[in-house]
CSV table of C-alpha atoms and ligand atoms in Angstrom, one decimal:
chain,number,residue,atom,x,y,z
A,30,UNK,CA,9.3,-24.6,-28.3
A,31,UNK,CA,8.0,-25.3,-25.1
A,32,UNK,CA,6.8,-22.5,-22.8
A,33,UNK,CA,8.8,-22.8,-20.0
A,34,UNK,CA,12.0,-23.0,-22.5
A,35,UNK,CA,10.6,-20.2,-24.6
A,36,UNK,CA,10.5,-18.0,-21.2
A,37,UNK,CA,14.3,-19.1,-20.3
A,38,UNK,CA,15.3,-18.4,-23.4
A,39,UNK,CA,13.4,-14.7,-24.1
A,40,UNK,CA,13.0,-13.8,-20.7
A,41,UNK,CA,15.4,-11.6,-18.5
A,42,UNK,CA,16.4,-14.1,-15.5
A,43,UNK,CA,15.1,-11.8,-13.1
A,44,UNK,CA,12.6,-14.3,-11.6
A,45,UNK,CA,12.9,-17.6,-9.9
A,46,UNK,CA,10.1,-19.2,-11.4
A,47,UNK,CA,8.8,-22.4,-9.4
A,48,UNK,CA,8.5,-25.3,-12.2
A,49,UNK,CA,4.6,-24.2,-12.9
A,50,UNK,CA,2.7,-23.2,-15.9
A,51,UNK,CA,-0.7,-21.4,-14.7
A,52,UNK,CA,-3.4,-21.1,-17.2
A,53,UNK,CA,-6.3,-20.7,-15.7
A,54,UNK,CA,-8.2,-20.6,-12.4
A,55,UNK,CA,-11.8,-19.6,-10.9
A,56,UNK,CA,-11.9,-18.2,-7.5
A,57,UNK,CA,-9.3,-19.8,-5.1
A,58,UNK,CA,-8.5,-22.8,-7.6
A,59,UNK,CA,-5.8,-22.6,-9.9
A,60,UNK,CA,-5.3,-25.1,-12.8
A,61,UNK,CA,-1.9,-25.4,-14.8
A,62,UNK,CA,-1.2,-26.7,-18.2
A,63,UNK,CA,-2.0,-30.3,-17.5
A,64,UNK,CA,-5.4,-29.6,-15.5
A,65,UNK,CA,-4.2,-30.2,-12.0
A,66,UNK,CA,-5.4,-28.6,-9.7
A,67,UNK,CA,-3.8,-26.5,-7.1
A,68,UNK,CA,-5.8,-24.2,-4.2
A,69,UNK,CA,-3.8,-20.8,-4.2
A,70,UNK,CA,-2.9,-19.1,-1.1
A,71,UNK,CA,-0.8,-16.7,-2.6
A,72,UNK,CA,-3.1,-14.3,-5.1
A,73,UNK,CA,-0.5,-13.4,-7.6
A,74,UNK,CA,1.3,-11.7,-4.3
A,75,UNK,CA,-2.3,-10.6,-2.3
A,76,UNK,CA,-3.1,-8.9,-6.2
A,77,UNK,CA,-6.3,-11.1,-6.8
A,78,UNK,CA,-8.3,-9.8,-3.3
A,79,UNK,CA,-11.4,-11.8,-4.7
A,80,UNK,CA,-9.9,-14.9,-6.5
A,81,UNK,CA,-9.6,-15.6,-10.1
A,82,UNK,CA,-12.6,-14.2,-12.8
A,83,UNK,CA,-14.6,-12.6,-9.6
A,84,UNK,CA,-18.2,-12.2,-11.8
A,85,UNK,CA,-18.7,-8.6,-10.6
A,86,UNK,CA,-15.0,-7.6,-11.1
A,87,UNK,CA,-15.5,-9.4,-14.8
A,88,UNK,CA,-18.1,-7.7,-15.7
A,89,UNK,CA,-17.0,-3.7,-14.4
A,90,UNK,CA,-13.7,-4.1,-16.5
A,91,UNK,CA,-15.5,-5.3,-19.7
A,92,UNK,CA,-18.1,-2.9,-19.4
A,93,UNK,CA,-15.2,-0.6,-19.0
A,94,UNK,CA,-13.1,-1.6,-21.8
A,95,UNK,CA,-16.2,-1.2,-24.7
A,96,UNK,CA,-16.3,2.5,-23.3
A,97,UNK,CA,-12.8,3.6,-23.5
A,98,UNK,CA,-9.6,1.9,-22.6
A,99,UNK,CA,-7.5,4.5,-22.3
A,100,UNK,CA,-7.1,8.0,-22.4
A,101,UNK,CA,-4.3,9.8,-21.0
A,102,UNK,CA,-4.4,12.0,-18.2
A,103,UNK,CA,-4.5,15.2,-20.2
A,104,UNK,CA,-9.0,14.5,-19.8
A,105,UNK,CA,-11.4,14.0,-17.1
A,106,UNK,CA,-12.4,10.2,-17.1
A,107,UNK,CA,-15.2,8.6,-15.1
A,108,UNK,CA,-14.0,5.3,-13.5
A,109,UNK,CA,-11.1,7.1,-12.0
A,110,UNK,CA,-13.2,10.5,-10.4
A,111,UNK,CA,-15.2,7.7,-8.6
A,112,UNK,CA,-12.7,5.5,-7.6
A,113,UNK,CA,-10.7,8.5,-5.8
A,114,UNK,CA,-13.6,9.9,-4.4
A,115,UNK,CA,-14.4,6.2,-3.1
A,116,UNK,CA,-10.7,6.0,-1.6
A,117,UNK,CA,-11.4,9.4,-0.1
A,118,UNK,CA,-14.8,8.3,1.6
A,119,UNK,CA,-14.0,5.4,2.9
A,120,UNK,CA,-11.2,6.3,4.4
A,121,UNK,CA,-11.3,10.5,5.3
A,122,UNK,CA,-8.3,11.6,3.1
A,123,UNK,CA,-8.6,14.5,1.0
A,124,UNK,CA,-6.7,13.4,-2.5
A,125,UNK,CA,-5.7,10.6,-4.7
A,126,UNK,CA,-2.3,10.3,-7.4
A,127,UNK,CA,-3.2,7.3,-9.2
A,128,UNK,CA,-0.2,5.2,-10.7
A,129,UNK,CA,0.6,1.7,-12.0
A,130,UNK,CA,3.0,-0.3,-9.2
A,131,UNK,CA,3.6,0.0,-6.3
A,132,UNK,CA,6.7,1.9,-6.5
A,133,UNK,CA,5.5,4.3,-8.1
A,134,UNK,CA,2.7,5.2,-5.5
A,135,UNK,CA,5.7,5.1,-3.1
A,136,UNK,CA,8.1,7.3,-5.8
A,137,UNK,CA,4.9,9.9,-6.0
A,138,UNK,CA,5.1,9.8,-1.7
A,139,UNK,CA,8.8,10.3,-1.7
A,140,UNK,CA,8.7,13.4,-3.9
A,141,UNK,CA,5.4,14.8,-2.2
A,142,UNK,CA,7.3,14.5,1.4
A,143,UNK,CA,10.1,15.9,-0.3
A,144,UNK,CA,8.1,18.3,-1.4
A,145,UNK,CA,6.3,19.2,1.6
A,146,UNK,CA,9.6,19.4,4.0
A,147,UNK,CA,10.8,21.9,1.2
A,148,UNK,CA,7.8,24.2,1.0
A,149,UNK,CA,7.7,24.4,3.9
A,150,UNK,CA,10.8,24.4,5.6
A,151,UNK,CA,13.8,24.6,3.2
A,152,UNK,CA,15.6,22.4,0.7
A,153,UNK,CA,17.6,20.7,3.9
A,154,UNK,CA,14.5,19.3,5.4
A,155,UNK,CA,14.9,16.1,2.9
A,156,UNK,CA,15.4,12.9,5.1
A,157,UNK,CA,12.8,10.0,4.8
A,158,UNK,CA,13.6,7.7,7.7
A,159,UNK,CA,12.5,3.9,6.9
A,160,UNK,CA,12.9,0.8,8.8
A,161,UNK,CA,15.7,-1.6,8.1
A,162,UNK,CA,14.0,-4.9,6.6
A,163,UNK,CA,11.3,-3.1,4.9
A,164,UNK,CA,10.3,-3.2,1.3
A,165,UNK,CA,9.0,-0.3,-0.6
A,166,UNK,CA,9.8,-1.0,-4.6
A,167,UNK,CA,12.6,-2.0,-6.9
A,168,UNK,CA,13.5,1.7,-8.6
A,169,UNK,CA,16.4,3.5,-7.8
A,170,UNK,CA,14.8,5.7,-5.1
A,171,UNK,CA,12.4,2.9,-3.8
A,172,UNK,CA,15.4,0.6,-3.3
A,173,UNK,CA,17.1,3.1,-1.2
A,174,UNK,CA,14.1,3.4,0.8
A,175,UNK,CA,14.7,0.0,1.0
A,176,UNK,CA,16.0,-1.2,4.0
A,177,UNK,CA,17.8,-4.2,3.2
A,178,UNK,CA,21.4,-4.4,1.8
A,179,UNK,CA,20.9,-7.3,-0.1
A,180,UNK,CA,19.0,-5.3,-2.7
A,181,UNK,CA,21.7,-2.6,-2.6
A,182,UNK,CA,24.7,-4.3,-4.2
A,183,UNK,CA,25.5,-3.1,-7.8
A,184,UNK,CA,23.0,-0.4,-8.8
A,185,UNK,CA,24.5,2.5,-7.1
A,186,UNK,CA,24.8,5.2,-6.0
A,187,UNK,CA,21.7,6.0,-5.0
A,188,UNK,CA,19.7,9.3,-4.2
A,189,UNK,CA,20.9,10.9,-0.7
A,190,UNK,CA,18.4,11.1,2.1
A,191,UNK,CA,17.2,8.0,3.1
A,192,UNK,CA,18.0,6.8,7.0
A,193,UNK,CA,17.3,3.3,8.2
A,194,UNK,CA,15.9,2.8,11.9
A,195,UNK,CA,15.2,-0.1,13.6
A,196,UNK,CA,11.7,-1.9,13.5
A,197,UNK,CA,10.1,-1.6,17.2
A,198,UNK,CA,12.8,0.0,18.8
A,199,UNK,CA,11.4,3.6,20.1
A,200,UNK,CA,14.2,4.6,21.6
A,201,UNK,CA,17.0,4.1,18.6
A,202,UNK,CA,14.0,6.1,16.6
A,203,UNK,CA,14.3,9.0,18.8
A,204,UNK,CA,18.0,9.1,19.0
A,205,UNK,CA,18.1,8.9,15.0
A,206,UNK,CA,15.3,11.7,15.0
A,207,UNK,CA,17.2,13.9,17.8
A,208,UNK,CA,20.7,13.5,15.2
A,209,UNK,CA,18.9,14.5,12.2
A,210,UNK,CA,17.0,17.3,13.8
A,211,UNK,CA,15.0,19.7,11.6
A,212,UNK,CA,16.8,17.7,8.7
A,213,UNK,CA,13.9,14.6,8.2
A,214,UNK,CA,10.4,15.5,6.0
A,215,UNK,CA,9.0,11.7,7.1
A,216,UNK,CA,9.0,8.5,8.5
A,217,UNK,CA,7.5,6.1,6.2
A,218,UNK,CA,6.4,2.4,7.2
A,219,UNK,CA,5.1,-0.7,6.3
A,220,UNK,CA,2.7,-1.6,9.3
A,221,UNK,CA,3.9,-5.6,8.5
A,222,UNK,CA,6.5,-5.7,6.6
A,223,UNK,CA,5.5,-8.2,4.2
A,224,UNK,CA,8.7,-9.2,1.4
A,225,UNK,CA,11.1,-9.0,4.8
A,226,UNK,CA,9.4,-11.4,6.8
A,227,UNK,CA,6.1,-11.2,8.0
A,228,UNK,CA,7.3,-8.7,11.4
A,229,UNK,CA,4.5,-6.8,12.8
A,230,UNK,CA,5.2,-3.6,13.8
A,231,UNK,CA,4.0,-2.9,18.0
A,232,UNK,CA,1.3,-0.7,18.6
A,233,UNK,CA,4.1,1.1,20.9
A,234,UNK,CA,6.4,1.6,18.3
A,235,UNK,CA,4.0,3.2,16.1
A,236,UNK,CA,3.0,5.5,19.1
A,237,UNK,CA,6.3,6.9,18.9
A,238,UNK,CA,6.3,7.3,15.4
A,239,UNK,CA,2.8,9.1,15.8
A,240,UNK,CA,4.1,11.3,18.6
A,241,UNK,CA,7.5,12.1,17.0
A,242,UNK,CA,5.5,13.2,13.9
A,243,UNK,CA,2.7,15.6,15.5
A,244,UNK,CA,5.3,17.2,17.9
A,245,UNK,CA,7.8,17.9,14.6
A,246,UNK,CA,5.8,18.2,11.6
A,247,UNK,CA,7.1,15.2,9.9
A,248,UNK,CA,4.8,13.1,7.7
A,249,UNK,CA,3.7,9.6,8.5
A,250,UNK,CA,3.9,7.5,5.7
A,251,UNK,CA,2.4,4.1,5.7
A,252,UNK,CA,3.5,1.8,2.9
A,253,UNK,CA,0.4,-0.2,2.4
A,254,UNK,CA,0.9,-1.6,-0.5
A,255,UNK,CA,0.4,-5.7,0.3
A,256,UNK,CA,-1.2,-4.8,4.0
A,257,UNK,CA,-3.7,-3.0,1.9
A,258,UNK,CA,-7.5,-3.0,0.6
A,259,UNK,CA,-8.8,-5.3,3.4
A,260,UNK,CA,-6.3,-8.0,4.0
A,261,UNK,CA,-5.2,-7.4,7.5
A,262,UNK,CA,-9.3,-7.3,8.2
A,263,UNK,CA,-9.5,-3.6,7.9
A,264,UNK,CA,-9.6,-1.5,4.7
A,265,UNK,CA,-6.3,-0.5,5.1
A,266,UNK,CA,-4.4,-1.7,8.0
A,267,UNK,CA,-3.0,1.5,9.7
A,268,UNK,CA,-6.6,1.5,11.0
A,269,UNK,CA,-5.8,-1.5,13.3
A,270,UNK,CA,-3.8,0.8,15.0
A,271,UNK,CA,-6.0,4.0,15.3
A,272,UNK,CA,-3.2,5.5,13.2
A,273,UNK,CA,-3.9,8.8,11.0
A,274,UNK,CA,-1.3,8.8,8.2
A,275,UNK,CA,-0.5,12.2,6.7
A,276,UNK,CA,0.3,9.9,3.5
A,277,UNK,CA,-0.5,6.2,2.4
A,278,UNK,CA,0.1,4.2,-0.4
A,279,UNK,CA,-1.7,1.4,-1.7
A,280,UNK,CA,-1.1,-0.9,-5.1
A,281,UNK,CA,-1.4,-4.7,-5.0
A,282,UNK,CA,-4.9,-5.9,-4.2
A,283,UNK,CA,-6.5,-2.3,-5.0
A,284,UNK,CA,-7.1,-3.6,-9.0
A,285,UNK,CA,-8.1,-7.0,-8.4
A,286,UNK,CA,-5.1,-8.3,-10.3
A,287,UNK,CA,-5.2,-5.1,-13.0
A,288,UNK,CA,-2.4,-2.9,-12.3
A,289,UNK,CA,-3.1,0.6,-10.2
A,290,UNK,CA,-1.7,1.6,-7.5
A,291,UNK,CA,-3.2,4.8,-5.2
A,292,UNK,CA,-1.0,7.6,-3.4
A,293,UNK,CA,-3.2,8.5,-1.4
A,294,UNK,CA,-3.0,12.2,0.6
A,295,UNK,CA,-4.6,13.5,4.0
A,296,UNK,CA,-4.8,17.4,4.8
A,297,UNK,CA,-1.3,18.6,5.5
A,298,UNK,CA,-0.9,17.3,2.3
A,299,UNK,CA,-3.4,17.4,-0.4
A,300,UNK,CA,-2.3,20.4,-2.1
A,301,UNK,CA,1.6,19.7,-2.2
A,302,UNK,CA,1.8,18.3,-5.6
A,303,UNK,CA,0.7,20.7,-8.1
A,304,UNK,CA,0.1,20.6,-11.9
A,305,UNK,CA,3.3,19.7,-14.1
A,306,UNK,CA,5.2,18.0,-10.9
A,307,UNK,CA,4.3,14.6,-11.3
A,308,UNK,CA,2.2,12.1,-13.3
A,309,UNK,CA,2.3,9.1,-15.1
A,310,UNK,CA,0.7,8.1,-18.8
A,311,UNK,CA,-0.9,4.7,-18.0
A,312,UNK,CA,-1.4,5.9,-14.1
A,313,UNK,CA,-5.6,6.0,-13.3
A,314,UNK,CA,-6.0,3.8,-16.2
A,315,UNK,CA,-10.1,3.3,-16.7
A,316,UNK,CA,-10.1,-0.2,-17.1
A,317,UNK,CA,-7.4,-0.8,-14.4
A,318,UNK,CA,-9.7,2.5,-12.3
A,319,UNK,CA,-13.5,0.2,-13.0
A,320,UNK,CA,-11.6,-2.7,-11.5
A,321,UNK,CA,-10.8,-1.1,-9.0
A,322,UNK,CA,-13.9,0.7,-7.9
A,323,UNK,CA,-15.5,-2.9,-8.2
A,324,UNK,CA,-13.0,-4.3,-5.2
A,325,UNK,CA,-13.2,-1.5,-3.1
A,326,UNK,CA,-17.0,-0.6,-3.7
A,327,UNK,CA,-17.2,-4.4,-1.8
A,328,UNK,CA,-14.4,-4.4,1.0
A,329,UNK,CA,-17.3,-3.9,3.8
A,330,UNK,CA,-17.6,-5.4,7.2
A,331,UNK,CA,-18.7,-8.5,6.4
A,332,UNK,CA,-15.6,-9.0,4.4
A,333,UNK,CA,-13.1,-8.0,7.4
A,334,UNK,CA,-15.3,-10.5,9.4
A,335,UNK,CA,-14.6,-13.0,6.8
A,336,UNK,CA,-10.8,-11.9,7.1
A,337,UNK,CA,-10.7,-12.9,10.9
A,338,UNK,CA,-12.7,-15.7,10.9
A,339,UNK,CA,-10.5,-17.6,8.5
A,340,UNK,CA,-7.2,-15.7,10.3
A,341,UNK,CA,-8.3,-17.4,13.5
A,342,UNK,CA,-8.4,-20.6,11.6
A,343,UNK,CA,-5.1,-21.0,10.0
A,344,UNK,CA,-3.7,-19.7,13.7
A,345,UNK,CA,-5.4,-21.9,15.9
A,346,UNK,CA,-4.6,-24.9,13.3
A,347,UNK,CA,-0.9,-24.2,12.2
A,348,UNK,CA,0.4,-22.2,15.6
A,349,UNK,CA,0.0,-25.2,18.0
A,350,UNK,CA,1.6,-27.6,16.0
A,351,UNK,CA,5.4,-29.1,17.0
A,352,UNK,CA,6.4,-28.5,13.4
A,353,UNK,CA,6.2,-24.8,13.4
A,354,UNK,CA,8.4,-22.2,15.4
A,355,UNK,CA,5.6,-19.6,15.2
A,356,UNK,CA,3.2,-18.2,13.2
A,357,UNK,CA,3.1,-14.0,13.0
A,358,UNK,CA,0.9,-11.4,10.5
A,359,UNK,CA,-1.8,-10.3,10.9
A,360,UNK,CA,-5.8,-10.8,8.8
A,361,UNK,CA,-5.0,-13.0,6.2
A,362,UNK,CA,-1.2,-12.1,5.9
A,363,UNK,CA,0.8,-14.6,7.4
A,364,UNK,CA,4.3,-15.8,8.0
A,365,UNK,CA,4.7,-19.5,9.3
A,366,UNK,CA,8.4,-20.1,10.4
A,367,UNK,CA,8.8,-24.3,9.7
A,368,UNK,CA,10.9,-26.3,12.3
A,369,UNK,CA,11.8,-27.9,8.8
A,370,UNK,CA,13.5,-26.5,5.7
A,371,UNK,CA,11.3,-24.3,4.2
A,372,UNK,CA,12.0,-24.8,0.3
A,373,UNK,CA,11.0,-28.8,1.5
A,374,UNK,CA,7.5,-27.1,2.8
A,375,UNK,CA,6.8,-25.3,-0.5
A,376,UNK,CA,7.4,-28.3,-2.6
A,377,UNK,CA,5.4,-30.9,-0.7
A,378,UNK,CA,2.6,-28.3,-1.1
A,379,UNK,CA,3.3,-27.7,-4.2
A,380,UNK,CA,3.0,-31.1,-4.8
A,381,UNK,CA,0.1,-32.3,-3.4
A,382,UNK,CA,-1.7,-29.2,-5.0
A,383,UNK,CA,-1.4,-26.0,-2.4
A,384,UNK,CA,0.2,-23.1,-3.7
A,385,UNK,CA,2.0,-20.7,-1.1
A,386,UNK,CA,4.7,-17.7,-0.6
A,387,UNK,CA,7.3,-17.6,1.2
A,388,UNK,CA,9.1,-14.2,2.9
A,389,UNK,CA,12.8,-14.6,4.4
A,390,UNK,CA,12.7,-17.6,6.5
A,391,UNK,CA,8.9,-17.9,6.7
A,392,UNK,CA,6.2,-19.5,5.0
A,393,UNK,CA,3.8,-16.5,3.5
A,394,UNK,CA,0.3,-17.1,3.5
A,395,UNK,CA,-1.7,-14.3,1.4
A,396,UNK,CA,-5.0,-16.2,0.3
A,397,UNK,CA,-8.0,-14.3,-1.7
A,398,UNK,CA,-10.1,-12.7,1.3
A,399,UNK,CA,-13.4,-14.9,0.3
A,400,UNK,CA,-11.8,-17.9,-0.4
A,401,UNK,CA,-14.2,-21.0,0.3
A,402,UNK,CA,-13.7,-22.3,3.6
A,403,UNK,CA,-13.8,-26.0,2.8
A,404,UNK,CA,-10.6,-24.6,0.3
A,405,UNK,CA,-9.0,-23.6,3.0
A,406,UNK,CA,-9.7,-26.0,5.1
A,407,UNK,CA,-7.9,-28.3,2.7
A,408,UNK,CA,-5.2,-26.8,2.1
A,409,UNK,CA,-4.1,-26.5,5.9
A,410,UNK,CA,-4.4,-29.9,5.8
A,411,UNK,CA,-2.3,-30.2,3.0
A,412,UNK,CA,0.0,-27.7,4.6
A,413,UNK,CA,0.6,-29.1,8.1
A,414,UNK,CA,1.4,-32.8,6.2
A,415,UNK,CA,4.2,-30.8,4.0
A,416,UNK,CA,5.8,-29.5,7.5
A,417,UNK,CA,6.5,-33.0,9.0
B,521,LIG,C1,5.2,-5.3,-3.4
B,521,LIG,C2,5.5,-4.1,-2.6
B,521,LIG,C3,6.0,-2.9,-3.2
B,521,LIG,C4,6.3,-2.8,-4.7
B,521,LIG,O1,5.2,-2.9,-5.5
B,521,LIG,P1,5.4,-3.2,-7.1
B,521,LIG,O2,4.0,-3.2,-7.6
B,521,LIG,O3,6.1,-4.5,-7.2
B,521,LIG,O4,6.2,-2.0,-7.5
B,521,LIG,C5,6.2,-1.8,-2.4
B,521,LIG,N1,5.9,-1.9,-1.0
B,521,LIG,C6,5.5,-3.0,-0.5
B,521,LIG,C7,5.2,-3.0,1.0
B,521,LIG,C8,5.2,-4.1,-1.2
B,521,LIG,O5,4.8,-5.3,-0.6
């Protein structure tokens, strides 16, 4: 049988996959079954930070995998010690939980806020406030974090303690804060929140949250799973906005398309989890933890410089034009709202070989950080032709 049959048939339906076999690729270029060629924007959703078969990535996980591919966290492996101490030195938090998705680096923060409000203050002090439109994972919990009903319909109920506030409006945050008083363990936030739409959070609005968090105790949170691991032209993108999170979280582009994803812990919290209260089998896997250390060893300046220079370009090309309503993100995550209908956009790129995301009503832009200018260059082209 054919592939794409073979998937329909043996696959659970809970993808809609665009009519497109991938089966290989080499940096920014991505071939499918019949050899055309297609310049990817999208990284397997920001996963591949350097592009397809990266040399130096290729050749830390096969070193890694004749060593040991596995070996449970019950011992001490090497890959993953560096790789957290890495984390920790690059960005001035104290401790790493390493795990596989990322929900589960947002699961591991839920319970270690949990945690941490309990400890400290009483089983009461439970509530995680989130943003309504965000995205933080597809398990029970992480959906209920999850500030969107659409996800919501038939998988209830869902755990308690989860309040939604609006994106960028200080003063509904308060209000919900002042209700809930003494009741809420922390806010957690994705700094652009990337599956609902592209919406950048104001540097105001995360003032408040920063203020509101000092002055009570309650954790900052930043969900930086896709904003993550240079894309926004910082490591990690809360650092745009001079932020100090008590906890982040990071997953997507951290493994350089091998799946790891970091919790990631600051000094109120480095001790909260303690042995026997979480973990995960697979979770700091060496392979996945060498790939890893490879990416992150290499997300310097010159990178992030890389990361605005091509940012400015797609902006200064695409946000002038008469076909687009407006163009928003931030770094090399970017939401382009078409004048025209958006599944059109996709397939006229798709077509003349540009592959691209989209996010609500937007067109979502998440190209490798070091993909070739003269790439890119065509595929804007190829872009602004598929919005007339
Ligand atoms: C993708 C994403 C998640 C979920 O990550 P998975 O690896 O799919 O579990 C969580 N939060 C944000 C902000 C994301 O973009």
């Amino acid at each position: 049988m054919e592939i794409k049959q073979l998937d329909n048939k043996y696959i659970a339906n809970t993808y809609h996959r665009a009519d497109l076999l991938l089966e290989k690729g080499k940096g920014s270029l991505l071939y499918d079954e019949k050899g055309k060629e297609y310049i990817d924007l999208g990284s397997g959703i920001a996963v591949n930070i350097f592009g397809i078969a990266d040399e130096e990535w290729e050749n830390a996980v096969s070193h890694q995998l004749k060593q040991i591919q596995h070996a449970s966290n019950y011992y001490y492996t090497q890959p993953q010690a560096k790789l957290a101490e890495l984390l920790c030195k690059k960005t001035g938090m104290k401790k790493v939980f390493f795990g596989n998705s990322g929900a589960e680096a947002n699961e591991a923060a839920i319970k270690a806020a949990r945690k941490y409000g309990s400890d400290k203050y009483g089983k009461d002090r439970n509530i995680i406030i989130t943003l309504v439109n965000s995205f933080h994972g597809r398990t029970i919990a992480t959906l209920a974090a999850t500030g969107q009903d659409d996800f919501h319909h038939d998988f209830g109920p869902f755990p308690e303690g989860f309040v939604y506030a609006d994106a960028n409006d200080s003063e509904a945050l308060v209000k919900i804060v002042d209700e809930n008083d003494g009741k809420i363990c922390a806010i957690m936030f994705e700094l652009i929140q990337g599956e609902g739409g592209v919406n950048v959070l104001s540097e105001q609005f995360t003032k408040t949250i920063a203020d509101i968090c000092s002055k009570k105790d309650i954790l900052m949170v930043c969900d930086e799973v896709q904003t993550g691991n240079g894309r926004t032209g910082k490591l990690y993108c809360y650092m745009n906005y001079g932020l100090k999170p008590d906890i982040f979280t990071t997953a997507k582009g951290l493994g350089g398309g091998l799946p790891i994803s970091a919790t990631v812990f600051g000094e109120k919290t480095e001790n909260v989890l303690t042995a026997g209260t979480h973990g995960s089998t697979f979770g700091g896997n060496p392979v996945c933890a060498a790939g890893a250390f490879s990416i992150l060893s290499r997300l310097n300046e010159d990178v992030f410089e890389g990361v605005k220079l091509r940012s400015n370009y797609i902006i200064d090309e695409l946000s002038p034009l008469d076909t687009v309503e407006s163009v928003d993100g931030l770094g090399l995550m970017l939401g382009i709202k078409p004048k025209k209908d958006l599944s059109k956009v996709v397939e006229a790129c798709k077509e003349k070989g540009v592959i691209v995301l989209t996010a609500k009503d937007k067109l979502r832009l998440l190209p490798a950080l070091n993909i070739p200018m003269e790439q890119l260059k065509k595929a804007i082209e190829i872009i602004k032709e598929a919005l007339i």
